[in-house]
PDB file of C-alpha atoms and ligand atoms in Angstrom:
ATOM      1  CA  UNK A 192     -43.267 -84.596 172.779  1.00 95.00           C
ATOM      2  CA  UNK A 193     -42.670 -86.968 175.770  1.00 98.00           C
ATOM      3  CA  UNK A 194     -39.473 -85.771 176.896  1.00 98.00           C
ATOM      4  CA  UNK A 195     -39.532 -81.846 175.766  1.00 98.00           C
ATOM      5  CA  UNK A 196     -36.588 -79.579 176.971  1.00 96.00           C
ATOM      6  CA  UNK A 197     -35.670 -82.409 179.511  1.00 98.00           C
ATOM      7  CA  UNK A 198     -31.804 -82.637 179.891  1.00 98.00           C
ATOM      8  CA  UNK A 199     -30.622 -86.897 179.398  1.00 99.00           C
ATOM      9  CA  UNK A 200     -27.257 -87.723 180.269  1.00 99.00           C
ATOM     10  CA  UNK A 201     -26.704 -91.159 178.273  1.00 99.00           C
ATOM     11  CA  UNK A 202     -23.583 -93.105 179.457  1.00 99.00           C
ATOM     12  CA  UNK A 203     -22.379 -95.777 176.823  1.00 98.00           C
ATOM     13  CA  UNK A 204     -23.646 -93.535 174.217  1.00 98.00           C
ATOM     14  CA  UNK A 205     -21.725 -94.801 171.195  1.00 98.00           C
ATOM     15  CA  UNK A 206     -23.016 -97.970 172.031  1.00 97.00           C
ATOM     16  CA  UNK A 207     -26.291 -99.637 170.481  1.00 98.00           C
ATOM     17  CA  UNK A 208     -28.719 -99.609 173.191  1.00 99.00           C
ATOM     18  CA  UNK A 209     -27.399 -96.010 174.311  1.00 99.00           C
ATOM     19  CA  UNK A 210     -27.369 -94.419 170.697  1.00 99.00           C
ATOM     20  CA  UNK A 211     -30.901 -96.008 170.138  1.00 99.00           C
ATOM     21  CA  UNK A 212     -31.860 -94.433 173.030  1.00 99.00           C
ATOM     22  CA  UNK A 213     -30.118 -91.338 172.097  1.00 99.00           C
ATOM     23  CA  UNK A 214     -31.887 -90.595 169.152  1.00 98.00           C
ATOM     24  CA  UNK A 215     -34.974 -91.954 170.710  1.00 98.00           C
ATOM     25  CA  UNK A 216     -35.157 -88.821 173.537  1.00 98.00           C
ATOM     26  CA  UNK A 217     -34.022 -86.537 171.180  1.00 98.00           C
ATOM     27  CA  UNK A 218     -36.864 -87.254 168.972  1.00 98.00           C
ATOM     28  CA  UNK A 219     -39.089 -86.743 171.933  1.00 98.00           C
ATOM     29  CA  UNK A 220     -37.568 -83.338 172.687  1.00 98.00           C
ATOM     30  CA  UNK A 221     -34.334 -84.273 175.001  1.00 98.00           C
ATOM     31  CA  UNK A 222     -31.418 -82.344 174.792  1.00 98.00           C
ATOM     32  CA  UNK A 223     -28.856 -84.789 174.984  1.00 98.00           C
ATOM     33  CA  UNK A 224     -25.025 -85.145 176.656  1.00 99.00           C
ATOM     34  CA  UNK A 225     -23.507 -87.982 174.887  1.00 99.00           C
ATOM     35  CA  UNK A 226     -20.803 -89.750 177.018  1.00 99.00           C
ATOM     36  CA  UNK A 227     -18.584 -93.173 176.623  1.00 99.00           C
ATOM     37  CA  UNK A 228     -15.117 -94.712 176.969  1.00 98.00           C
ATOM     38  CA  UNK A 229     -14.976 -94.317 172.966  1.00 98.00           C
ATOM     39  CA  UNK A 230     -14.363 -90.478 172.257  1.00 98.00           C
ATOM     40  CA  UNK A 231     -15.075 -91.608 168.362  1.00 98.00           C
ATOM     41  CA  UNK A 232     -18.594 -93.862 168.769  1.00 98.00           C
ATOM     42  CA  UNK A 233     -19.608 -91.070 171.647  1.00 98.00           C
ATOM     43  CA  UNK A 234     -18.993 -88.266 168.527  1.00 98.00           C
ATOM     44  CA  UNK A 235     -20.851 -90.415 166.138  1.00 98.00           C
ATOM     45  CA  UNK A 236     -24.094 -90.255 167.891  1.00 99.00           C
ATOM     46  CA  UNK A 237     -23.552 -86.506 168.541  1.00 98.00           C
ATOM     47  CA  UNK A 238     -23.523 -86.388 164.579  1.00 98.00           C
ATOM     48  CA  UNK A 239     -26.335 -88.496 164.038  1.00 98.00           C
ATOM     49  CA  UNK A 240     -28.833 -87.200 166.331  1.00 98.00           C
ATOM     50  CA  UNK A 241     -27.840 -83.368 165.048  1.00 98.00           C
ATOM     51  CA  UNK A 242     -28.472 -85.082 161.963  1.00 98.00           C
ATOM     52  CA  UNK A 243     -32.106 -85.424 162.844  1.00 98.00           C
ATOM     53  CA  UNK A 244     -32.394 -81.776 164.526  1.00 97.00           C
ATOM     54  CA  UNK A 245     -31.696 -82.764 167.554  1.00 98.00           C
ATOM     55  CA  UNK A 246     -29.435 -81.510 170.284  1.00 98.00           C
ATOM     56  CA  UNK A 247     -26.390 -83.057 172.086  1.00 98.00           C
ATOM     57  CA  UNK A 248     -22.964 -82.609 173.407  1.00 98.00           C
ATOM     58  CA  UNK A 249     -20.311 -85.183 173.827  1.00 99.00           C
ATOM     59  CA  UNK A 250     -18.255 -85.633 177.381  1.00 99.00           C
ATOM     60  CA  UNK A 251     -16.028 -88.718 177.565  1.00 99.00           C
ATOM     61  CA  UNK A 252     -15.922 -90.296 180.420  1.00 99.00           C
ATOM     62  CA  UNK A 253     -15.167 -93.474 181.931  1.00 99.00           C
ATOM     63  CA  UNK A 254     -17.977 -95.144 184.288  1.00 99.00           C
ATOM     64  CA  UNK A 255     -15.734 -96.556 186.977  1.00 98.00           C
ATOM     65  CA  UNK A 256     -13.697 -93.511 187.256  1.00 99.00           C
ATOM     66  CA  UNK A 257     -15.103 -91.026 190.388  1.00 98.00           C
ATOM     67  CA  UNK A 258     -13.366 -87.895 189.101  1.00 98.00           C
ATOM     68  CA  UNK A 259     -14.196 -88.542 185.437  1.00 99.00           C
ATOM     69  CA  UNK A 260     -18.134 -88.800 186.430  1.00 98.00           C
ATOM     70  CA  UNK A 261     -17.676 -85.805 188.795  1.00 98.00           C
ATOM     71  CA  UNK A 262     -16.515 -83.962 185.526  1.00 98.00           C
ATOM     72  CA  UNK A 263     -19.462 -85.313 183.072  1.00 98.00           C
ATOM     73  CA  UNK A 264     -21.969 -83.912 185.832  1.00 98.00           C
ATOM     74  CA  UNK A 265     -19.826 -80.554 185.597  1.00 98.00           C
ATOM     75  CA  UNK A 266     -19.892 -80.499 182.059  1.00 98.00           C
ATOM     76  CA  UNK A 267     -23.730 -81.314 181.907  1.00 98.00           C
ATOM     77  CA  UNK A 268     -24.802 -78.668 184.401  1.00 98.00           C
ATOM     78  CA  UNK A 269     -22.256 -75.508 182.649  1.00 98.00           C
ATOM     79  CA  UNK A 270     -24.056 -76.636 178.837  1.00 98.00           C
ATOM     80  CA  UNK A 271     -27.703 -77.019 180.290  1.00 98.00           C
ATOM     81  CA  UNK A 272     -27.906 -76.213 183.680  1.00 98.00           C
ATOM     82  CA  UNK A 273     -30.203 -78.561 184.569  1.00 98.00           C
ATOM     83  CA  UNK A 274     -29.965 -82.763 184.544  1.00 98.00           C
ATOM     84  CA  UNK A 275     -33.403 -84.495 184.326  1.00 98.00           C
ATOM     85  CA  UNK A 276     -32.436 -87.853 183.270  1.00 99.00           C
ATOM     86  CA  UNK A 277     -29.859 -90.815 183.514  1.00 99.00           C
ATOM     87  CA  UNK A 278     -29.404 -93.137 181.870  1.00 99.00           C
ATOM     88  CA  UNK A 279     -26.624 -95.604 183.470  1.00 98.00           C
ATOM     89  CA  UNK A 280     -26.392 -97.763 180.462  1.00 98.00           C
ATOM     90  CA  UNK A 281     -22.551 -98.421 179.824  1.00 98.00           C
ATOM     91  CA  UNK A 282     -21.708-101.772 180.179  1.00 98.00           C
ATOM     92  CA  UNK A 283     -18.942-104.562 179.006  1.00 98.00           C
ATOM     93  CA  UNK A 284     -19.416-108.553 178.757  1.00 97.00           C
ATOM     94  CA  UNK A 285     -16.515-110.712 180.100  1.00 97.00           C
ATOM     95  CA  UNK A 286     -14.533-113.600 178.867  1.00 96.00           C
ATOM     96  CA  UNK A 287     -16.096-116.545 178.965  1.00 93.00           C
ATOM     97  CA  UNK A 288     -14.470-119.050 181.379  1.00 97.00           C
ATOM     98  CA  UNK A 289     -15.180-120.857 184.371  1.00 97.00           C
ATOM     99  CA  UNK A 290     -14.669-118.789 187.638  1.00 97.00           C
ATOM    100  CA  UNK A 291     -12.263-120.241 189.085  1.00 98.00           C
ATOM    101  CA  UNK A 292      -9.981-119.512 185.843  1.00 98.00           C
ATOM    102  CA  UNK A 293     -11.192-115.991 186.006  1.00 98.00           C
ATOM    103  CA  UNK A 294      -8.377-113.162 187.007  1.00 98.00           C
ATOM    104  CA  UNK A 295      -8.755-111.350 189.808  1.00 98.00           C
ATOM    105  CA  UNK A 296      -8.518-107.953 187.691  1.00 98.00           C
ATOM    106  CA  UNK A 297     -10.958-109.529 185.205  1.00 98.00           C
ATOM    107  CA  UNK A 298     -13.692-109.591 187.641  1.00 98.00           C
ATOM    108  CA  UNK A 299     -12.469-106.415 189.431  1.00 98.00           C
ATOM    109  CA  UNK A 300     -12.917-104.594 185.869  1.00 98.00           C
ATOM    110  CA  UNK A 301     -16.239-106.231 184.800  1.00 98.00           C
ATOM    111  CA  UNK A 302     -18.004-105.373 188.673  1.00 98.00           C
ATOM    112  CA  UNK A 303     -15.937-101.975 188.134  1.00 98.00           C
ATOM    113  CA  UNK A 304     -17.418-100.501 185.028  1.00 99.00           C
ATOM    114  CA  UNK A 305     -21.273-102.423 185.717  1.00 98.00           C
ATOM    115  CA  UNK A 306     -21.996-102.009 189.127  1.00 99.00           C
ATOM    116  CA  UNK A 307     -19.541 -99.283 190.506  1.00 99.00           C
ATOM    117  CA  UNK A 308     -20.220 -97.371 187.093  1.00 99.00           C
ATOM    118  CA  UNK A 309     -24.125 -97.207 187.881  1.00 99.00           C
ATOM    119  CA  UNK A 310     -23.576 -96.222 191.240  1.00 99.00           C
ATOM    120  CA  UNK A 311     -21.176 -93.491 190.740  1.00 99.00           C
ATOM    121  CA  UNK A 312     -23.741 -92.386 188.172  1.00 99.00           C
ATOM    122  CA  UNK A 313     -26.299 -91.760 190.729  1.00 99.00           C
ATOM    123  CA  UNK A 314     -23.728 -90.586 193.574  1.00 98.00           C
ATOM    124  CA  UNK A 315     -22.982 -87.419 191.544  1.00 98.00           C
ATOM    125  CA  UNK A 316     -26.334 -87.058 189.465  1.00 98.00           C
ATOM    126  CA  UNK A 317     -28.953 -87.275 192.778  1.00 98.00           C
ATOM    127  CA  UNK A 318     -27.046 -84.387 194.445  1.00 98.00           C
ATOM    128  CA  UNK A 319     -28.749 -82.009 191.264  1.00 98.00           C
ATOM    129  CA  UNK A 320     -32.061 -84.023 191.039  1.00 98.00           C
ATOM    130  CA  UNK A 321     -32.649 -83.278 194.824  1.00 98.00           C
ATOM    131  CA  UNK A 322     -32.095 -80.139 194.597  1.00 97.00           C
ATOM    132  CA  UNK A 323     -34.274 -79.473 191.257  1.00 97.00           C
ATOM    133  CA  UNK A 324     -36.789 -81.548 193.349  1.00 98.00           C
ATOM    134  CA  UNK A 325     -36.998 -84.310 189.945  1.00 98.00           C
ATOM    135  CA  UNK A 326     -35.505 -86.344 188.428  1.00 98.00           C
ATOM    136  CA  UNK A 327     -35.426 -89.912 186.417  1.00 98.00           C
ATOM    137  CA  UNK A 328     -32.647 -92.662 186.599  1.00 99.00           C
ATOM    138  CA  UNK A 329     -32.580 -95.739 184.347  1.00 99.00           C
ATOM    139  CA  UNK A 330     -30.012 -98.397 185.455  1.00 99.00           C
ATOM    140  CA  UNK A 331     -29.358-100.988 183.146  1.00 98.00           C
ATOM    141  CA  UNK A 332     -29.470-104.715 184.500  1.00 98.00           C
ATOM    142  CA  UNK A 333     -29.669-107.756 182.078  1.00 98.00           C
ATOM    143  CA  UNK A 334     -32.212-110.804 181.593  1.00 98.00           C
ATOM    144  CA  UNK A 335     -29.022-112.451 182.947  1.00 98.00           C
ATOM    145  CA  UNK A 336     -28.890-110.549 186.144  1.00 98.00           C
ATOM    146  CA  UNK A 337     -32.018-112.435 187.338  1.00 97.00           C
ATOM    147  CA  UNK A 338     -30.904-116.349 186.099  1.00 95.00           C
ATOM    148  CA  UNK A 339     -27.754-118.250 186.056  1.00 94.00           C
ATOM    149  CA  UNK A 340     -25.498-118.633 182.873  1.00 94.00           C
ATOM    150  CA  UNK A 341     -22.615-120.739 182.732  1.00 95.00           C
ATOM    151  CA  UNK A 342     -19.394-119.026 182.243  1.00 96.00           C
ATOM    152  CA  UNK A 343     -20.827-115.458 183.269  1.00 97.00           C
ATOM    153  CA  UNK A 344     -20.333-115.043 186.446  1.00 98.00           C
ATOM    154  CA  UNK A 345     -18.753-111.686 186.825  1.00 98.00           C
ATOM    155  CA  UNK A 346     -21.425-110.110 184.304  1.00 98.00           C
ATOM    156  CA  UNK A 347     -24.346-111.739 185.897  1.00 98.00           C
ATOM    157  CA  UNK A 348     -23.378-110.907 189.420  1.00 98.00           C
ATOM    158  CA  UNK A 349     -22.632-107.268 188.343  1.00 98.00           C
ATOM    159  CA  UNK A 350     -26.219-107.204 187.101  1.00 98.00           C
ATOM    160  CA  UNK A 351     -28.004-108.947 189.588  1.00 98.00           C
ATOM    161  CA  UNK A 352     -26.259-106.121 191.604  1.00 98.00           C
ATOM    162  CA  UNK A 353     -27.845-103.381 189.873  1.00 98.00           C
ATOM    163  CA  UNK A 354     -31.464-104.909 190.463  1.00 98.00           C
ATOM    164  CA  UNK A 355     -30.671-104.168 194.659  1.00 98.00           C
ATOM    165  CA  UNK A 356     -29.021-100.875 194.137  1.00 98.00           C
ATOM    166  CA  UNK A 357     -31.589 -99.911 192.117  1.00 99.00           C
ATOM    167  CA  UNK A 358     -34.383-101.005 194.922  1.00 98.00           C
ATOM    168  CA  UNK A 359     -32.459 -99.249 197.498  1.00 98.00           C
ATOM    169  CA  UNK A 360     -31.995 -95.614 195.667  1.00 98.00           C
ATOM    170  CA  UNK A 361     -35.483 -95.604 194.762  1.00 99.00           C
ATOM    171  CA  UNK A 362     -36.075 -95.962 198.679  1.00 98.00           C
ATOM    172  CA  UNK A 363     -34.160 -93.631 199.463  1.00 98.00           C
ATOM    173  CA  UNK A 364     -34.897 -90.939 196.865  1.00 98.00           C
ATOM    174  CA  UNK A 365     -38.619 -91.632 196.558  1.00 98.00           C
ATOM    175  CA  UNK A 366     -39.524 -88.207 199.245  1.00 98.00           C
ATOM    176  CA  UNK A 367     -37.412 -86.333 196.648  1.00 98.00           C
ATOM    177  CA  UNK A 368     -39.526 -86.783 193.772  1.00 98.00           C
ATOM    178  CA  UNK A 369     -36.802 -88.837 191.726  1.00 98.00           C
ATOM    179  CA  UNK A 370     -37.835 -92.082 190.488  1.00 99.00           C
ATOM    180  CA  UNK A 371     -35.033 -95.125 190.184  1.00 99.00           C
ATOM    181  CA  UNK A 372     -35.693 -97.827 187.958  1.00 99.00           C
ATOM    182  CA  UNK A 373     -33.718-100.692 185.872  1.00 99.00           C
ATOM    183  CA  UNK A 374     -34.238-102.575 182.564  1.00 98.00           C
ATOM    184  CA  UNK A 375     -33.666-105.629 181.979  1.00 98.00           C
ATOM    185  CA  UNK A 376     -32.824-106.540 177.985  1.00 98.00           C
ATOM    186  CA  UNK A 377     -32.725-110.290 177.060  1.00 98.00           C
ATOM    187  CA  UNK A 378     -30.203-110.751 173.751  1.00 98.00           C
ATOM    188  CA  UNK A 379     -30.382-107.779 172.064  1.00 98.00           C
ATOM    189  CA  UNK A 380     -28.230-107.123 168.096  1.00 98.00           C
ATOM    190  CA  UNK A 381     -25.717-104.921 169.595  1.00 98.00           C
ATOM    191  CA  UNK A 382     -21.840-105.114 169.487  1.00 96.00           C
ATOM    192  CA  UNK A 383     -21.276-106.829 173.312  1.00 95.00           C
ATOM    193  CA  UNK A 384     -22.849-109.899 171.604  1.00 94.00           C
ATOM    194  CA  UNK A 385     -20.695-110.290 168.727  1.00 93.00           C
ATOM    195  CA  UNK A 386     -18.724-113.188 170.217  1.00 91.00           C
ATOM    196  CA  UNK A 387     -22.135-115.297 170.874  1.00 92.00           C
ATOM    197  CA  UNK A 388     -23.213-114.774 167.254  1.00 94.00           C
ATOM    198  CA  UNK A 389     -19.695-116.384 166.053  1.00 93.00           C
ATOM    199  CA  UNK A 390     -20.286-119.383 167.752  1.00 93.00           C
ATOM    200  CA  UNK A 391     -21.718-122.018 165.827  1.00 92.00           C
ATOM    201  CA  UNK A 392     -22.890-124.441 168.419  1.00 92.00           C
ATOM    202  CA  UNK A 393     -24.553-121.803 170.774  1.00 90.00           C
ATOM    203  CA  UNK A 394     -25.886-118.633 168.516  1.00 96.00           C
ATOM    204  CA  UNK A 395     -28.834-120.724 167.222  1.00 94.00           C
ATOM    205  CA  UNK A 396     -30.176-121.355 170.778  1.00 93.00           C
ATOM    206  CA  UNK A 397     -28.957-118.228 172.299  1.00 93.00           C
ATOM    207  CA  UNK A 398     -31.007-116.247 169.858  1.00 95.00           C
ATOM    208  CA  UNK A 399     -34.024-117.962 169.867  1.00 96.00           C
ATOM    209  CA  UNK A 400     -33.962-118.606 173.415  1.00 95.00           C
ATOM    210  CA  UNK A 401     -37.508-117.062 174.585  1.00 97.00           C
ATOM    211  CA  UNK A 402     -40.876-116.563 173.813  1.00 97.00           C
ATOM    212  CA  UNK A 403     -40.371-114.787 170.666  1.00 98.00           C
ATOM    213  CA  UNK A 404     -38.197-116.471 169.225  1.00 97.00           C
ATOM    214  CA  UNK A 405     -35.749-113.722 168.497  1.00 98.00           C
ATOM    215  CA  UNK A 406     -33.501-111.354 169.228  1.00 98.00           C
ATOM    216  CA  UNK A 407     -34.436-107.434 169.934  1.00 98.00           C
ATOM    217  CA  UNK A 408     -33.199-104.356 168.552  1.00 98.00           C
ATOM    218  CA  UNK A 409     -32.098-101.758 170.545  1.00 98.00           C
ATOM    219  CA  UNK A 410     -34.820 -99.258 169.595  1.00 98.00           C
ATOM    220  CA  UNK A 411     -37.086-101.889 171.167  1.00 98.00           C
ATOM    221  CA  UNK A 412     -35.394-101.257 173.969  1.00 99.00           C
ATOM    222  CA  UNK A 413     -35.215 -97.500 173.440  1.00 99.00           C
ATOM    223  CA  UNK A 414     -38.701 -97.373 173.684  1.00 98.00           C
ATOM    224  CA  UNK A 415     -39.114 -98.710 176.987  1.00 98.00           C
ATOM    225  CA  UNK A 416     -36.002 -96.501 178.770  1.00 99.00           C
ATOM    226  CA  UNK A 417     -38.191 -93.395 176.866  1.00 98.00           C
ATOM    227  CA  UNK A 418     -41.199 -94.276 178.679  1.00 98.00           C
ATOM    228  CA  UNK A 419     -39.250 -94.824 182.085  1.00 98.00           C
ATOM    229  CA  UNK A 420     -37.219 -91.260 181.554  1.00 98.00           C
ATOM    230  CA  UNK A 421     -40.683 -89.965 180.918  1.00 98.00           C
ATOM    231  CA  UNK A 422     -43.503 -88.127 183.238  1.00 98.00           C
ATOM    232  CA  UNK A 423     -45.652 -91.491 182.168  1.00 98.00           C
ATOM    233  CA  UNK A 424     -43.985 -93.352 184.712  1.00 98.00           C
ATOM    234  CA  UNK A 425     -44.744 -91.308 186.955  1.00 98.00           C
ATOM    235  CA  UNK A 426     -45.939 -93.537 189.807  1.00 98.00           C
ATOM    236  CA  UNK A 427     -43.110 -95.988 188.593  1.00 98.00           C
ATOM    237  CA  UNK A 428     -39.896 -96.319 190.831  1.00 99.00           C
ATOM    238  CA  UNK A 429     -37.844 -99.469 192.153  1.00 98.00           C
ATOM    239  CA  UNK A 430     -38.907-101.356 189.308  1.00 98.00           C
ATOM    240  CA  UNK A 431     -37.461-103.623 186.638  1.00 98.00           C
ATOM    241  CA  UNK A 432     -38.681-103.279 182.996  1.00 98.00           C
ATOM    242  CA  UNK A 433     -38.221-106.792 181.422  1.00 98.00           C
ATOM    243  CA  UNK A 434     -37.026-105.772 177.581  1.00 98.00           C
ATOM    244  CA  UNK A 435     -36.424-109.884 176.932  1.00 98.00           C
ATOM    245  CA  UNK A 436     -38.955-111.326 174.523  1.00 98.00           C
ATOM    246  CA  UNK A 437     -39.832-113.325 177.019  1.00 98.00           C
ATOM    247  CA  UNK A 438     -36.700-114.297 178.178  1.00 97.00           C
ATOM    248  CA  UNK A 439     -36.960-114.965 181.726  1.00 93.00           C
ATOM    249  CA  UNK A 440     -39.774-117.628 180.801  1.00 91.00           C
ATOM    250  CA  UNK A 441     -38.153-119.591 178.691  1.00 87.00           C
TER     251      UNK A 441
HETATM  252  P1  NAD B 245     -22.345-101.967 173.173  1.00 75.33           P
HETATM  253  O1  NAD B 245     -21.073-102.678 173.343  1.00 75.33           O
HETATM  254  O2  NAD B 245     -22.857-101.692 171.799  1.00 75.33           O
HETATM  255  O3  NAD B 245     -22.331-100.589 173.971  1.00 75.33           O
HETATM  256  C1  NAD B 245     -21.665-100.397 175.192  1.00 75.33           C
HETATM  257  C2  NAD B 245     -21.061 -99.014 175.183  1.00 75.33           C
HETATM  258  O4  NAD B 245     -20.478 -98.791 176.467  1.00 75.33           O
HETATM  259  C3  NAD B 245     -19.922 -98.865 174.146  1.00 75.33           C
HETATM  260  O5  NAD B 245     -20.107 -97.693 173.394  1.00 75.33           O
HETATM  261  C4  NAD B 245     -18.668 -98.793 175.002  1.00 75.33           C
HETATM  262  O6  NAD B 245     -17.657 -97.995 174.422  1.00 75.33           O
HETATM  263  C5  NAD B 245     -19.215 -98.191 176.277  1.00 75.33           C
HETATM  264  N1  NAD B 245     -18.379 -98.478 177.431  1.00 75.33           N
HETATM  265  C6  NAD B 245     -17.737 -99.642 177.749  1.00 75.33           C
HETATM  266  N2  NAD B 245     -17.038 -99.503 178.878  1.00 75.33           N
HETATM  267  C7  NAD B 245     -17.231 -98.223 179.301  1.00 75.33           C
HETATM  268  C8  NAD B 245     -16.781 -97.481 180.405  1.00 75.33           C
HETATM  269  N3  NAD B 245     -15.949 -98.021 181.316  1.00 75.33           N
HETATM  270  N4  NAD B 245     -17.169 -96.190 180.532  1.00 75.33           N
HETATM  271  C9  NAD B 245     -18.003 -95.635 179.612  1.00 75.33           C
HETATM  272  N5  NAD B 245     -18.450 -96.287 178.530  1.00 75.33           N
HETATM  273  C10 NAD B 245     -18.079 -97.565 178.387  1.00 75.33           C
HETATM  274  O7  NAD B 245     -23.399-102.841 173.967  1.00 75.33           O
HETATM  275  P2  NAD B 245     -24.936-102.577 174.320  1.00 75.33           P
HETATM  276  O8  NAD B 245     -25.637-103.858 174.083  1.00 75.33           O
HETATM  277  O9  NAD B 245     -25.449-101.337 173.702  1.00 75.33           O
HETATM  278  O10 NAD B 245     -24.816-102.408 175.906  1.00 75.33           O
HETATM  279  C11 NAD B 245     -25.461-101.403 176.642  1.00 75.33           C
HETATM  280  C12 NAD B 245     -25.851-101.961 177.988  1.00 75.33           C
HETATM  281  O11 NAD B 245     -26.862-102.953 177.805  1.00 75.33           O
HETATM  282  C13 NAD B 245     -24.733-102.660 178.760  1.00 75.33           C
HETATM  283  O12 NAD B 245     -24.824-102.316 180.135  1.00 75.33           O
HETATM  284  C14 NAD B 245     -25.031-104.119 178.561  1.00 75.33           C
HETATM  285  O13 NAD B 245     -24.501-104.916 179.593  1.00 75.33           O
HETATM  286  C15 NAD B 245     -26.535-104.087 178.566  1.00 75.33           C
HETATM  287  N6  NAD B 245     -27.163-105.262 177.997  1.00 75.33           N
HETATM  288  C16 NAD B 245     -26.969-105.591 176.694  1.00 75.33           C
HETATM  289  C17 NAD B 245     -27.573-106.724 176.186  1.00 75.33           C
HETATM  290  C18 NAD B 245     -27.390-107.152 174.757  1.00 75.33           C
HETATM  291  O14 NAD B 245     -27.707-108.308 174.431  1.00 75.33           O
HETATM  292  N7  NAD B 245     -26.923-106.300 173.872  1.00 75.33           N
HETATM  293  C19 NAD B 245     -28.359-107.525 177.023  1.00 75.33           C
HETATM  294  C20 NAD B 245     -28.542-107.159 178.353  1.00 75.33           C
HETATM  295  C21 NAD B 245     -27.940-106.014 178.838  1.00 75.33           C
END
C-alpha cells in the first residue's frame, strides 16, 4: 500500500476530484478526514469510502474561513493525532463575464475560497508537519492558471496564484522534510463544469480542446495527487503536475 496508516486531510471532499481522491488514498491505506462547505456531499464520501473498508471522518469547514480551518486541524489531530497529507483541493468557478462587469465581492469570493483557502490550508497544517518532521501538501491549480481564458479572470488569477505560493512554501519548508506541490487538471467531468457542458456553441471545443481529445475523469486525476501524497515523490517539491491531456499544448 502506497499511502499505509498515513493521515490525508482532503478539503472539497464531496466534490469529484476530492472524493476520487478520497477513495483513491483510502484504497492505498490513508485514513481519511473528509471536509467541505457541503455537510451532505462531505458525509457521502465518508459513506462511500467506509463502504470500501476504508476509514474517514467528516469536519465541515469552509476554506476561506481562518477559525473554521484552525478547527479542521483540531479535529484532525484529537481523531488521529498525526496529519501527513493535504490536500488543498476545494475550489469554485465564477460567472462568466467580462471583468470589468465583475462585482467587487464576486472576485473577493472566488480569490477568497482559491487562493486564501490554499494558503490557510498550509498556515495551520505546516505548524504539525514541522514538528512531525514530514509531511505532503497538494495544492490544486488549473490548466487555466498557466493560459488566458476569456471571461475567467478571477478563477484564472486565483490559480495562477497557487502556482507561486506553491513555489514559495516548498522553499521555505524544503529543510523540514515537507514537500509542496500543485496539480494542474485541464477539463475534467466534475460538477464545476456543468455550465460549459450546457453550452452548445462552446462544449464541443472546450472538451476536445487538447491532445487527447477528451475530457478526464477525476480518478485520472486521483492517481496523480496519490503519487504526489506518496513517499514516491520523494525528491519532488515546488512542482506542478500537469493532469490536462495535453492541455497546455493545444
Ligand atoms: P466540484 O464542484 O465537484 O468540487 C468542489 C468541492 O469544493 C465541492 O464539494 C464544494 O462543495 C467544495 N467547496 C466549494 N467551496 C468551498 C469552500 N469555500 N470551502 C470548502 N469546500 C468548498 O469540482 P471539482 O472539479 O472536483 O473541483 C476540485 C478542484 O479542482 C477545484 O479547486 C477546481 O477549481 C479544480 N479544477 C477542476 C477542474 C475541472 O475541470 N473539474 C479543472 C481544473 C481545476
Amino acid at each position: 500500500m502506497r499511502v499505509k496508516d498515513k493521515v490525508a486531510i482532503i478539503t472539497g471532499g464531496g466534490g469529484g476530484i476530492g472524493r476520487a481522491s478520497a477513495l483513491r488514498l483510502a484504497q492505498e491505506g490513508a485514513r481519511l478526514v473528509i471536509s467541505d462547505v457541503n455537510s451532505e456531499l462531505g458525509l457521502e464520501t465518508v459513506e462511500l469510502v467506509k463502504e470500501k473498508d476504508g476509514e474517514a471522518i467528516f469536519v465541515k469547514a469552509n476554506v476561506a474561513n481562518p477559525a473554521e480551518i484552525q478547527n479542521l486541524v483540531k479535529e484532525t489531530l484529537a481523531e488521529y493525532s498525526q496529519i501527513d497529507i493535504l490536500f488543498n483541493n476545494a475550489g469554485i468557478g465564477n460567472s462568466e463575464v467580462k471583468l470589468a462587469d465583475l462585482s467587487v465581492d464576486e472576485w473577493e469570493h472566488v480569490i477568497d475560497v482559491n487562493l486564501k483557502g490554499v494558503f490557510l490550508g498550509m498556515k495551520f497544517t505546516i505548524p504539525y508537519m514541522e514538528k512531525q518532521g514530514s509531511g505532503s501538501i497538494i495544492n490544486t491549480s488549473s490548466l487555466l492558471g498557466f493560459k488566458g481564458q476569456k471571461y475567467m479572470a478571477p478563477y484564472n488569477a486565483s490559480k495562477g496564484g497557487v502556482i507561486r505560493l506553491t513555489q514559495n512554501a516548498a522553499l521555505e519548508y524544503g529543510n523540514k522534510n515537507i514537500r509542496i506541490n500543485a496539480i494542474a487538471p485541464g477539463v475534467i467531468d466534475t460538477t464545476i463544469i456543468d455550465g460549459w457542458k450546457q453550452n452548445d456553441r462552446k462544449w464541443p471545443i472546450i472538451s476536445r480542446a487538447n491532445a487527447l481529445g477528451r475530457i478526464g475523469q477525476p480518478e485520472e486525476v486521483a492517481n496523480a495527487v496519490l503519487f504526489l501524497a506518496s513517499d514516491e515523490a520523494s525528491f519532488i517539491t515546488g512542482s506542478t503536475i500537469h493532469v490536462d491531456g495535453g492541455g497546455l499544448t493545444f
